[in-house]
């Protein structure tokens, strides 16, 4: 399942957004809403990234957070020994904050950006952790400025 998700994500990043979305939705249907929380979290997280509309992305990001809440540390370690469930939350809350910000719901955005910041110590050292920490700072600034513009890394934005 994780390999199939990875292939679809790679396709989406290469410009095949519609086909990647179709593939991930098929995998979501196969997994079901009560399926493996790791699979549901990963699928929903990546499906959110394939939507330019922040309301559609928000729906998927809420599903990703719900699935993370159902995940166990053992399930995550079974997939990859150095992963922790706690390490998922900064990115999940960041994405929710960014969607709420883009929708103009600044109080909800501020709540989730605070949650992302509070969980940032669980991020690994290195490029991925730095990327998420920088994005948390950037979204926090945009929330404070009441800026609804998509970030440069948002789906559909010119990179």
Short mmCIF file of N, CA and C in Angstrom, two decimals:
data_model
loop_
_atom_site.label_atom_id
_atom_site.label_comp_id
_atom_site.label_asym_id
_atom_site.label_seq_id
_atom_site.Cartn_x
_atom_site.Cartn_y
_atom_site.Cartn_z
N UNK A 1 0.83 -1.19 0.00
CA UNK A 1 0.00 0.00 0.00
C UNK A 1 0.87 1.26 0.00
N UNK A 2 1.89 1.30 0.87
CA UNK A 2 2.72 2.50 0.96
C UNK A 2 3.50 2.71 -0.35
N UNK A 3 3.88 1.64 -1.00
CA UNK A 3 4.56 1.78 -2.30
C UNK A 3 3.60 2.36 -3.34
N UNK A 4 2.37 1.91 -3.36
CA UNK A 4 1.38 2.44 -4.30
C UNK A 4 1.11 3.92 -4.03
N UNK A 5 1.03 4.28 -2.76
CA UNK A 5 0.85 5.69 -2.41
C UNK A 5 2.04 6.49 -2.91
N UNK A 6 3.23 5.98 -2.67
CA UNK A 6 4.45 6.66 -3.11
C UNK A 6 4.49 6.88 -4.61
N UNK A 7 4.07 5.88 -5.37
CA UNK A 7 4.06 6.02 -6.83
C UNK A 7 3.08 7.11 -7.26
N UNK A 8 1.90 7.15 -6.64
CA UNK A 8 0.91 8.17 -7.00
C UNK A 8 1.41 9.56 -6.61
N UNK A 9 2.03 9.68 -5.46
CA UNK A 9 2.56 10.98 -5.02
C UNK A 9 3.63 11.46 -5.99
N UNK A 10 4.51 10.57 -6.40
CA UNK A 10 5.55 10.92 -7.36
C UNK A 10 4.93 11.39 -8.67
N UNK A 11 3.89 10.71 -9.11
CA UNK A 11 3.20 11.11 -10.33
C UNK A 11 2.59 12.50 -10.19
N UNK A 12 1.97 12.76 -9.05
CA UNK A 12 1.38 14.07 -8.80
C UNK A 12 2.42 15.18 -8.79
N UNK A 13 3.55 14.91 -8.19
CA UNK A 13 4.63 15.92 -8.14
C UNK A 13 5.24 16.17 -9.51
N UNK A 14 5.11 15.20 -10.39
CA UNK A 14 5.63 15.34 -11.75
C UNK A 14 4.62 16.01 -12.68
N UNK A 15 3.49 16.44 -12.14
CA UNK A 15 2.50 17.14 -12.96
C UNK A 15 1.24 16.36 -13.25
N UNK A 16 1.20 15.10 -12.91
CA UNK A 16 0.01 14.28 -13.16
C UNK A 16 -0.98 14.36 -12.02
N UNK A 17 -1.42 15.55 -11.70
CA UNK A 17 -2.29 15.78 -10.55
C UNK A 17 -3.59 14.99 -10.63
N UNK A 18 -4.27 15.06 -11.75
CA UNK A 18 -5.57 14.40 -11.88
C UNK A 18 -5.43 12.88 -11.76
N UNK A 19 -4.45 12.31 -12.42
CA UNK A 19 -4.29 10.85 -12.34
C UNK A 19 -3.80 10.44 -10.96
N UNK A 20 -2.95 11.23 -10.33
CA UNK A 20 -2.51 10.93 -8.96
C UNK A 20 -3.69 10.96 -8.01
N UNK A 21 -4.54 11.97 -8.16
CA UNK A 21 -5.73 12.07 -7.30
C UNK A 21 -6.61 10.84 -7.50
N UNK A 22 -6.83 10.43 -8.76
CA UNK A 22 -7.66 9.25 -9.03
C UNK A 22 -7.06 8.01 -8.36
N UNK A 23 -5.74 7.83 -8.51
CA UNK A 23 -5.09 6.65 -7.92
C UNK A 23 -5.21 6.66 -6.40
N UNK A 24 -4.98 7.82 -5.78
CA UNK A 24 -5.07 7.90 -4.33
C UNK A 24 -6.50 7.69 -3.85
N UNK A 25 -7.48 8.20 -4.59
CA UNK A 25 -8.88 7.98 -4.22
C UNK A 25 -9.26 6.49 -4.32
N UNK A 26 -8.72 5.81 -5.30
CA UNK A 26 -8.96 4.36 -5.41
C UNK A 26 -8.37 3.64 -4.20
N UNK A 27 -7.16 4.05 -3.82
CA UNK A 27 -6.53 3.44 -2.64
C UNK A 27 -7.31 3.77 -1.37
N UNK A 28 -7.84 5.01 -1.29
CA UNK A 28 -8.65 5.40 -0.15
C UNK A 28 -9.89 4.51 -0.07
N UNK A 29 -10.54 4.28 -1.20
CA UNK A 29 -11.73 3.42 -1.23
C UNK A 29 -11.39 2.00 -0.79
N UNK A 30 -10.24 1.53 -1.24
CA UNK A 30 -9.82 0.17 -0.87
C UNK A 30 -9.49 0.07 0.63
N UNK A 31 -8.96 1.14 1.19
CA UNK A 31 -8.59 1.15 2.60
C UNK A 31 -9.81 1.29 3.48
N UNK A 32 -10.72 2.17 3.08
CA UNK A 32 -11.93 2.41 3.86
C UNK A 32 -11.68 3.33 5.04
N UNK A 33 -12.76 3.90 5.55
CA UNK A 33 -12.64 4.87 6.63
C UNK A 33 -12.24 4.24 7.96
N UNK A 34 -12.29 2.93 8.04
CA UNK A 34 -11.86 2.25 9.27
C UNK A 34 -10.61 1.42 9.04
N UNK A 35 -9.96 1.60 7.89
CA UNK A 35 -8.76 0.84 7.58
C UNK A 35 -7.56 1.30 8.40
N UNK A 36 -6.41 0.77 8.04
CA UNK A 36 -5.15 1.05 8.72
C UNK A 36 -4.95 2.56 8.86
N UNK A 37 -4.83 3.07 10.09
CA UNK A 37 -4.68 4.51 10.28
C UNK A 37 -3.44 5.10 9.59
N UNK A 38 -2.36 4.35 9.51
CA UNK A 38 -1.17 4.85 8.82
C UNK A 38 -1.48 5.07 7.35
N UNK A 39 -2.16 4.13 6.74
CA UNK A 39 -2.53 4.28 5.34
C UNK A 39 -3.51 5.43 5.15
N UNK A 40 -4.52 5.52 6.02
CA UNK A 40 -5.50 6.60 5.91
C UNK A 40 -4.85 7.96 6.09
N UNK A 41 -3.95 8.08 7.07
CA UNK A 41 -3.28 9.36 7.32
C UNK A 41 -2.43 9.75 6.12
N UNK A 42 -1.67 8.82 5.60
CA UNK A 42 -0.79 9.10 4.47
C UNK A 42 -1.60 9.45 3.23
N UNK A 43 -2.64 8.68 2.95
CA UNK A 43 -3.49 8.96 1.79
C UNK A 43 -4.14 10.33 1.90
N UNK A 44 -4.77 10.62 3.04
CA UNK A 44 -5.47 11.88 3.21
C UNK A 44 -4.50 13.06 3.14
N UNK A 45 -3.34 12.91 3.76
CA UNK A 45 -2.33 13.98 3.73
C UNK A 45 -1.94 14.32 2.29
N UNK A 46 -1.71 13.30 1.49
CA UNK A 46 -1.30 13.54 0.10
C UNK A 46 -2.47 13.95 -0.79
N UNK A 47 -3.66 13.46 -0.51
CA UNK A 47 -4.83 13.91 -1.27
C UNK A 47 -5.07 15.40 -1.03
N UNK A 48 -4.87 15.86 0.18
CA UNK A 48 -5.03 17.29 0.46
C UNK A 48 -4.09 18.12 -0.40
N UNK A 49 -2.88 17.62 -0.58
CA UNK A 49 -1.88 18.35 -1.37
C UNK A 49 -2.24 18.44 -2.84
N UNK A 50 -3.19 17.65 -3.29
CA UNK A 50 -3.57 17.63 -4.70
C UNK A 50 -4.77 18.52 -5.00
N UNK A 51 -5.20 19.30 -4.01
CA UNK A 51 -6.35 20.19 -4.19
C UNK A 51 -5.93 21.64 -4.05
N UNK A 52 -6.23 22.43 -5.09
CA UNK A 52 -5.98 23.87 -5.03
C UNK A 52 -6.98 24.57 -4.13
N UNK A 53 -8.19 24.10 -4.09
CA UNK A 53 -9.25 24.69 -3.28
C UNK A 53 -8.98 24.38 -1.80
N UNK A 54 -8.78 25.42 -0.97
CA UNK A 54 -8.45 25.16 0.44
C UNK A 54 -9.56 24.44 1.20
N UNK A 55 -10.81 24.58 0.79
CA UNK A 55 -11.89 23.86 1.47
C UNK A 55 -11.78 22.36 1.21
N UNK A 56 -11.48 21.98 -0.02
CA UNK A 56 -11.30 20.56 -0.33
C UNK A 56 -10.05 20.02 0.37
N UNK A 57 -8.98 20.78 0.36
CA UNK A 57 -7.76 20.36 1.05
C UNK A 57 -8.03 20.21 2.55
N UNK A 58 -8.79 21.13 3.11
CA UNK A 58 -9.11 21.09 4.54
C UNK A 58 -9.81 19.78 4.90
N UNK A 59 -10.76 19.37 4.09
CA UNK A 59 -11.50 18.13 4.38
C UNK A 59 -10.53 16.95 4.46
N UNK A 60 -9.59 16.88 3.55
CA UNK A 60 -8.61 15.79 3.57
C UNK A 60 -7.63 15.93 4.73
N UNK A 61 -7.24 17.15 5.05
CA UNK A 61 -6.32 17.34 6.17
C UNK A 61 -6.97 16.99 7.50
N UNK A 62 -8.27 17.23 7.64
CA UNK A 62 -8.98 16.81 8.85
C UNK A 62 -8.97 15.29 8.94
N UNK A 63 -9.20 14.62 7.83
CA UNK A 63 -9.15 13.15 7.81
C UNK A 63 -7.76 12.66 8.20
N UNK A 64 -6.72 13.33 7.72
CA UNK A 64 -5.35 12.92 8.05
C UNK A 64 -5.10 13.05 9.55
N UNK A 65 -5.54 14.15 10.14
CA UNK A 65 -5.35 14.34 11.58
C UNK A 65 -6.15 13.29 12.37
N UNK A 66 -7.38 13.04 11.97
CA UNK A 66 -8.18 12.01 12.64
C UNK A 66 -7.50 10.65 12.58
N UNK A 67 -6.92 10.32 11.44
CA UNK A 67 -6.24 9.04 11.29
C UNK A 67 -4.99 9.00 12.17
N UNK A 68 -4.26 10.11 12.25
CA UNK A 68 -3.07 10.15 13.11
C UNK A 68 -3.46 9.91 14.56
N UNK A 69 -4.59 10.46 14.96
CA UNK A 69 -5.07 10.26 16.33
C UNK A 69 -5.38 8.79 16.62
N UNK A 70 -5.67 8.01 15.59
CA UNK A 70 -5.98 6.59 15.75
C UNK A 70 -4.74 5.70 15.62
N UNK A 71 -3.62 6.29 15.25
CA UNK A 71 -2.39 5.53 15.01
C UNK A 71 -1.69 5.17 16.32
N UNK A 72 -1.05 4.06 16.32
CA UNK A 72 -0.22 3.69 17.48
C UNK A 72 1.25 3.87 17.11
N UNK A 73 2.04 4.10 18.14
CA UNK A 73 3.48 4.21 17.92
C UNK A 73 4.05 2.94 17.33
N UNK A 74 3.54 1.79 17.78
CA UNK A 74 4.04 0.52 17.26
C UNK A 74 3.76 0.38 15.77
N UNK A 75 2.58 0.79 15.32
CA UNK A 75 2.25 0.69 13.89
C UNK A 75 3.20 1.53 13.07
N UNK A 76 3.53 2.72 13.54
CA UNK A 76 4.44 3.60 12.81
C UNK A 76 5.84 3.00 12.79
N UNK A 77 6.29 2.48 13.93
CA UNK A 77 7.63 1.85 13.98
C UNK A 77 7.70 0.60 13.13
N UNK A 78 6.60 -0.14 13.04
CA UNK A 78 6.57 -1.32 12.17
C UNK A 78 6.80 -0.92 10.71
N UNK A 79 6.32 0.26 10.34
CA UNK A 79 6.52 0.75 8.98
C UNK A 79 7.94 1.25 8.79
N UNK A 80 8.42 2.06 9.74
CA UNK A 80 9.77 2.61 9.66
C UNK A 80 10.26 2.86 11.08
N UNK A 81 11.34 2.21 11.44
CA UNK A 81 11.80 2.19 12.83
C UNK A 81 12.05 3.56 13.43
N UNK A 82 12.47 4.54 12.63
CA UNK A 82 12.81 5.85 13.19
C UNK A 82 11.65 6.86 13.16
N UNK A 83 10.46 6.43 12.78
CA UNK A 83 9.29 7.33 12.76
C UNK A 83 8.58 7.29 14.11
N UNK A 84 7.95 8.42 14.43
CA UNK A 84 7.08 8.49 15.61
C UNK A 84 5.78 9.16 15.20
N UNK A 85 4.71 8.80 15.87
CA UNK A 85 3.43 9.45 15.60
C UNK A 85 3.55 10.94 15.92
N UNK A 86 4.25 11.27 17.00
CA UNK A 86 4.41 12.67 17.40
C UNK A 86 5.03 13.51 16.29
N UNK A 87 5.88 12.90 15.48
CA UNK A 87 6.53 13.61 14.39
C UNK A 87 5.59 13.96 13.24
N UNK A 88 4.41 13.35 13.20
CA UNK A 88 3.43 13.65 12.15
C UNK A 88 2.68 14.96 12.43
N UNK A 89 2.46 15.25 13.71
CA UNK A 89 1.57 16.33 14.09
C UNK A 89 1.99 17.74 13.66
N UNK A 90 3.28 18.10 13.69
CA UNK A 90 3.60 19.47 13.25
C UNK A 90 3.14 19.75 11.82
N UNK A 91 3.37 18.83 10.92
CA UNK A 91 2.96 19.01 9.53
C UNK A 91 1.45 18.98 9.38
N UNK A 92 0.79 18.08 10.10
CA UNK A 92 -0.67 17.99 10.00
C UNK A 92 -1.33 19.28 10.48
N UNK A 93 -0.88 19.80 11.62
CA UNK A 93 -1.45 21.05 12.12
C UNK A 93 -1.07 22.24 11.24
N UNK A 94 0.13 22.23 10.70
CA UNK A 94 0.56 23.28 9.77
C UNK A 94 -0.39 23.33 8.58
N UNK A 95 -0.69 22.19 8.00
CA UNK A 95 -1.56 22.15 6.83
C UNK A 95 -2.97 22.64 7.17
N UNK A 96 -3.47 22.24 8.33
CA UNK A 96 -4.79 22.72 8.74
C UNK A 96 -4.76 24.23 8.93
N UNK A 97 -3.73 24.74 9.58
CA UNK A 97 -3.61 26.19 9.78
C UNK A 97 -3.59 26.93 8.45
N UNK A 98 -2.84 26.39 7.51
CA UNK A 98 -2.74 27.07 6.22
C UNK A 98 -4.07 27.07 5.48
N UNK A 99 -4.80 25.97 5.53
CA UNK A 99 -6.13 25.93 4.89
C UNK A 99 -7.09 26.90 5.55
N UNK A 100 -7.14 26.89 6.87
CA UNK A 100 -8.03 27.83 7.56
C UNK A 100 -7.65 29.28 7.24
N UNK A 101 -6.35 29.55 7.19
CA UNK A 101 -5.87 30.90 6.85
C UNK A 101 -6.37 31.30 5.47
N UNK A 102 -6.21 30.42 4.50
CA UNK A 102 -6.62 30.73 3.14
C UNK A 102 -8.13 30.93 3.04
N UNK A 103 -8.87 30.29 3.93
CA UNK A 103 -10.32 30.45 3.96
C UNK A 103 -10.76 31.67 4.77
N UNK A 104 -9.81 32.34 5.41
CA UNK A 104 -10.12 33.52 6.19
C UNK A 104 -10.58 33.23 7.60
N UNK A 105 -10.41 32.01 8.06
CA UNK A 105 -10.78 31.62 9.42
C UNK A 105 -9.51 31.73 10.29
N UNK A 106 -9.17 32.97 10.62
CA UNK A 106 -7.87 33.24 11.25
C UNK A 106 -7.76 32.73 12.68
N UNK A 107 -8.87 32.67 13.42
CA UNK A 107 -8.80 32.13 14.78
C UNK A 107 -8.49 30.63 14.74
N UNK A 108 -9.16 29.90 13.87
CA UNK A 108 -8.88 28.47 13.73
C UNK A 108 -7.46 28.27 13.22
N UNK A 109 -7.02 29.11 12.29
CA UNK A 109 -5.66 29.01 11.77
C UNK A 109 -4.65 29.23 12.88
N UNK A 110 -4.89 30.24 13.72
CA UNK A 110 -3.96 30.52 14.82
C UNK A 110 -3.90 29.36 15.81
N UNK A 111 -5.04 28.73 16.06
CA UNK A 111 -5.07 27.58 16.97
C UNK A 111 -4.19 26.45 16.43
N UNK A 112 -4.31 26.16 15.15
CA UNK A 112 -3.53 25.06 14.58
C UNK A 112 -2.07 25.42 14.39
N UNK A 113 -1.76 26.68 14.12
CA UNK A 113 -0.34 27.04 13.97
C UNK A 113 0.34 26.98 15.33
N UNK A 114 -0.39 27.33 16.41
CA UNK A 114 0.16 27.16 17.77
C UNK A 114 0.40 25.68 18.06
N UNK A 115 -0.54 24.83 17.66
CA UNK A 115 -0.38 23.39 17.87
C UNK A 115 0.82 22.86 17.08
N UNK A 116 0.99 23.34 15.86
CA UNK A 116 2.15 22.93 15.05
C UNK A 116 3.44 23.35 15.73
N UNK A 117 3.48 24.59 16.20
CA UNK A 117 4.69 25.09 16.87
C UNK A 117 4.99 24.32 18.15
N UNK A 118 3.95 24.01 18.92
CA UNK A 118 4.15 23.27 20.16
C UNK A 118 4.68 21.86 19.91
N UNK A 119 4.36 21.31 18.75
CA UNK A 119 4.80 19.94 18.43
C UNK A 119 6.08 19.92 17.59
N UNK A 120 6.56 21.08 17.19
CA UNK A 120 7.77 21.16 16.36
C UNK A 120 9.00 20.49 16.98
N UNK A 121 9.15 20.47 18.32
CA UNK A 121 10.31 19.76 18.87
C UNK A 121 10.35 18.27 18.51
N UNK A 122 9.23 17.71 18.08
CA UNK A 122 9.20 16.30 17.68
C UNK A 122 9.70 16.09 16.25
N UNK A 123 9.96 17.18 15.54
CA UNK A 123 10.48 17.06 14.17
C UNK A 123 11.93 16.61 14.20
N UNK A 124 12.33 15.85 13.19
CA UNK A 124 13.73 15.42 13.16
C UNK A 124 14.64 16.58 12.78
N UNK A 125 15.90 16.45 13.16
CA UNK A 125 16.91 17.39 12.69
C UNK A 125 17.11 17.13 11.20
N UNK A 126 17.50 18.15 10.47
CA UNK A 126 17.79 17.96 9.05
C UNK A 126 16.83 18.68 8.15
N UNK A 127 16.93 18.44 6.85
CA UNK A 127 16.17 19.20 5.86
C UNK A 127 14.66 19.15 6.03
N UNK A 128 14.11 17.97 6.29
CA UNK A 128 12.65 17.87 6.43
C UNK A 128 12.18 18.69 7.63
N UNK A 129 12.81 18.50 8.77
CA UNK A 129 12.43 19.25 9.97
C UNK A 129 12.58 20.74 9.76
N UNK A 130 13.67 21.14 9.11
CA UNK A 130 13.89 22.57 8.83
C UNK A 130 12.80 23.12 7.91
N UNK A 131 12.41 22.36 6.91
CA UNK A 131 11.35 22.77 5.99
C UNK A 131 10.05 23.04 6.73
N UNK A 132 9.66 22.12 7.61
CA UNK A 132 8.41 22.26 8.35
C UNK A 132 8.50 23.41 9.34
N UNK A 133 9.62 23.54 10.05
CA UNK A 133 9.78 24.65 10.99
C UNK A 133 9.71 26.00 10.28
N UNK A 134 10.35 26.10 9.11
CA UNK A 134 10.29 27.34 8.33
C UNK A 134 8.85 27.63 7.86
N UNK A 135 8.15 26.59 7.44
CA UNK A 135 6.77 26.76 7.00
C UNK A 135 5.87 27.19 8.16
N UNK A 136 6.11 26.65 9.34
CA UNK A 136 5.32 27.06 10.52
C UNK A 136 5.52 28.55 10.75
N UNK A 137 6.77 29.01 10.71
CA UNK A 137 7.03 30.44 10.89
C UNK A 137 6.34 31.27 9.81
N UNK A 138 6.43 30.82 8.56
CA UNK A 138 5.83 31.56 7.45
C UNK A 138 4.32 31.64 7.55
N UNK A 139 3.68 30.54 7.90
CA UNK A 139 2.22 30.55 8.03
C UNK A 139 1.81 31.37 9.25
N UNK A 140 2.57 31.29 10.33
CA UNK A 140 2.26 32.11 11.51
C UNK A 140 2.30 33.60 11.15
N UNK A 141 3.29 34.00 10.38
CA UNK A 141 3.38 35.40 9.94
C UNK A 141 2.18 35.77 9.06
N UNK A 142 1.81 34.88 8.16
CA UNK A 142 0.67 35.14 7.28
C UNK A 142 -0.63 35.22 8.07
N UNK A 143 -0.79 34.37 9.09
CA UNK A 143 -1.98 34.42 9.94
C UNK A 143 -2.02 35.77 10.66
N UNK A 144 -0.90 36.17 11.24
CA UNK A 144 -0.84 37.44 11.98
C UNK A 144 -1.17 38.63 11.07
N UNK A 145 -0.76 38.53 9.80
CA UNK A 145 -1.00 39.61 8.84
C UNK A 145 -2.38 39.51 8.18
N UNK A 146 -3.13 38.45 8.53
CA UNK A 146 -4.44 38.21 7.92
C UNK A 146 -4.33 38.07 6.40
N UNK A 147 -3.26 37.43 5.98
CA UNK A 147 -2.95 37.23 4.56
C UNK A 147 -3.57 35.91 4.12
N UNK A 148 -4.44 35.95 3.12
CA UNK A 148 -5.11 34.76 2.60
C UNK A 148 -4.46 34.21 1.33
N UNK A 149 -3.40 34.83 0.85
CA UNK A 149 -2.78 34.41 -0.41
C UNK A 149 -2.15 33.03 -0.27
N UNK A 150 -2.24 32.21 -1.32
CA UNK A 150 -1.57 30.89 -1.28
C UNK A 150 -0.06 31.06 -1.13
N UNK A 151 0.53 30.16 -0.38
CA UNK A 151 1.98 30.13 -0.24
C UNK A 151 2.57 29.65 -1.57
N UNK A 152 3.82 29.98 -1.85
CA UNK A 152 4.44 29.53 -3.10
C UNK A 152 4.43 28.02 -3.29
N UNK A 153 4.42 27.26 -2.19
CA UNK A 153 4.43 25.80 -2.30
C UNK A 153 3.03 25.20 -2.40
N UNK A 154 2.00 26.03 -2.37
CA UNK A 154 0.61 25.53 -2.42
C UNK A 154 0.30 24.95 -3.79
N UNK A 155 -0.56 23.90 -3.83
CA UNK A 155 -0.96 23.35 -5.13
C UNK A 155 -1.51 24.45 -6.05
N UNK A 156 -1.05 24.45 -7.26
CA UNK A 156 -1.51 25.42 -8.26
C UNK A 156 -0.78 26.72 -8.24
N UNK A 157 0.09 26.93 -7.24
CA UNK A 157 0.86 28.18 -7.20
C UNK A 157 2.09 28.05 -8.10
N UNK A 158 2.47 29.15 -8.75
CA UNK A 158 3.70 29.08 -9.53
C UNK A 158 4.88 28.92 -8.59
N UNK A 159 5.64 27.88 -8.78
CA UNK A 159 6.76 27.58 -7.86
C UNK A 159 7.98 28.38 -8.23
#
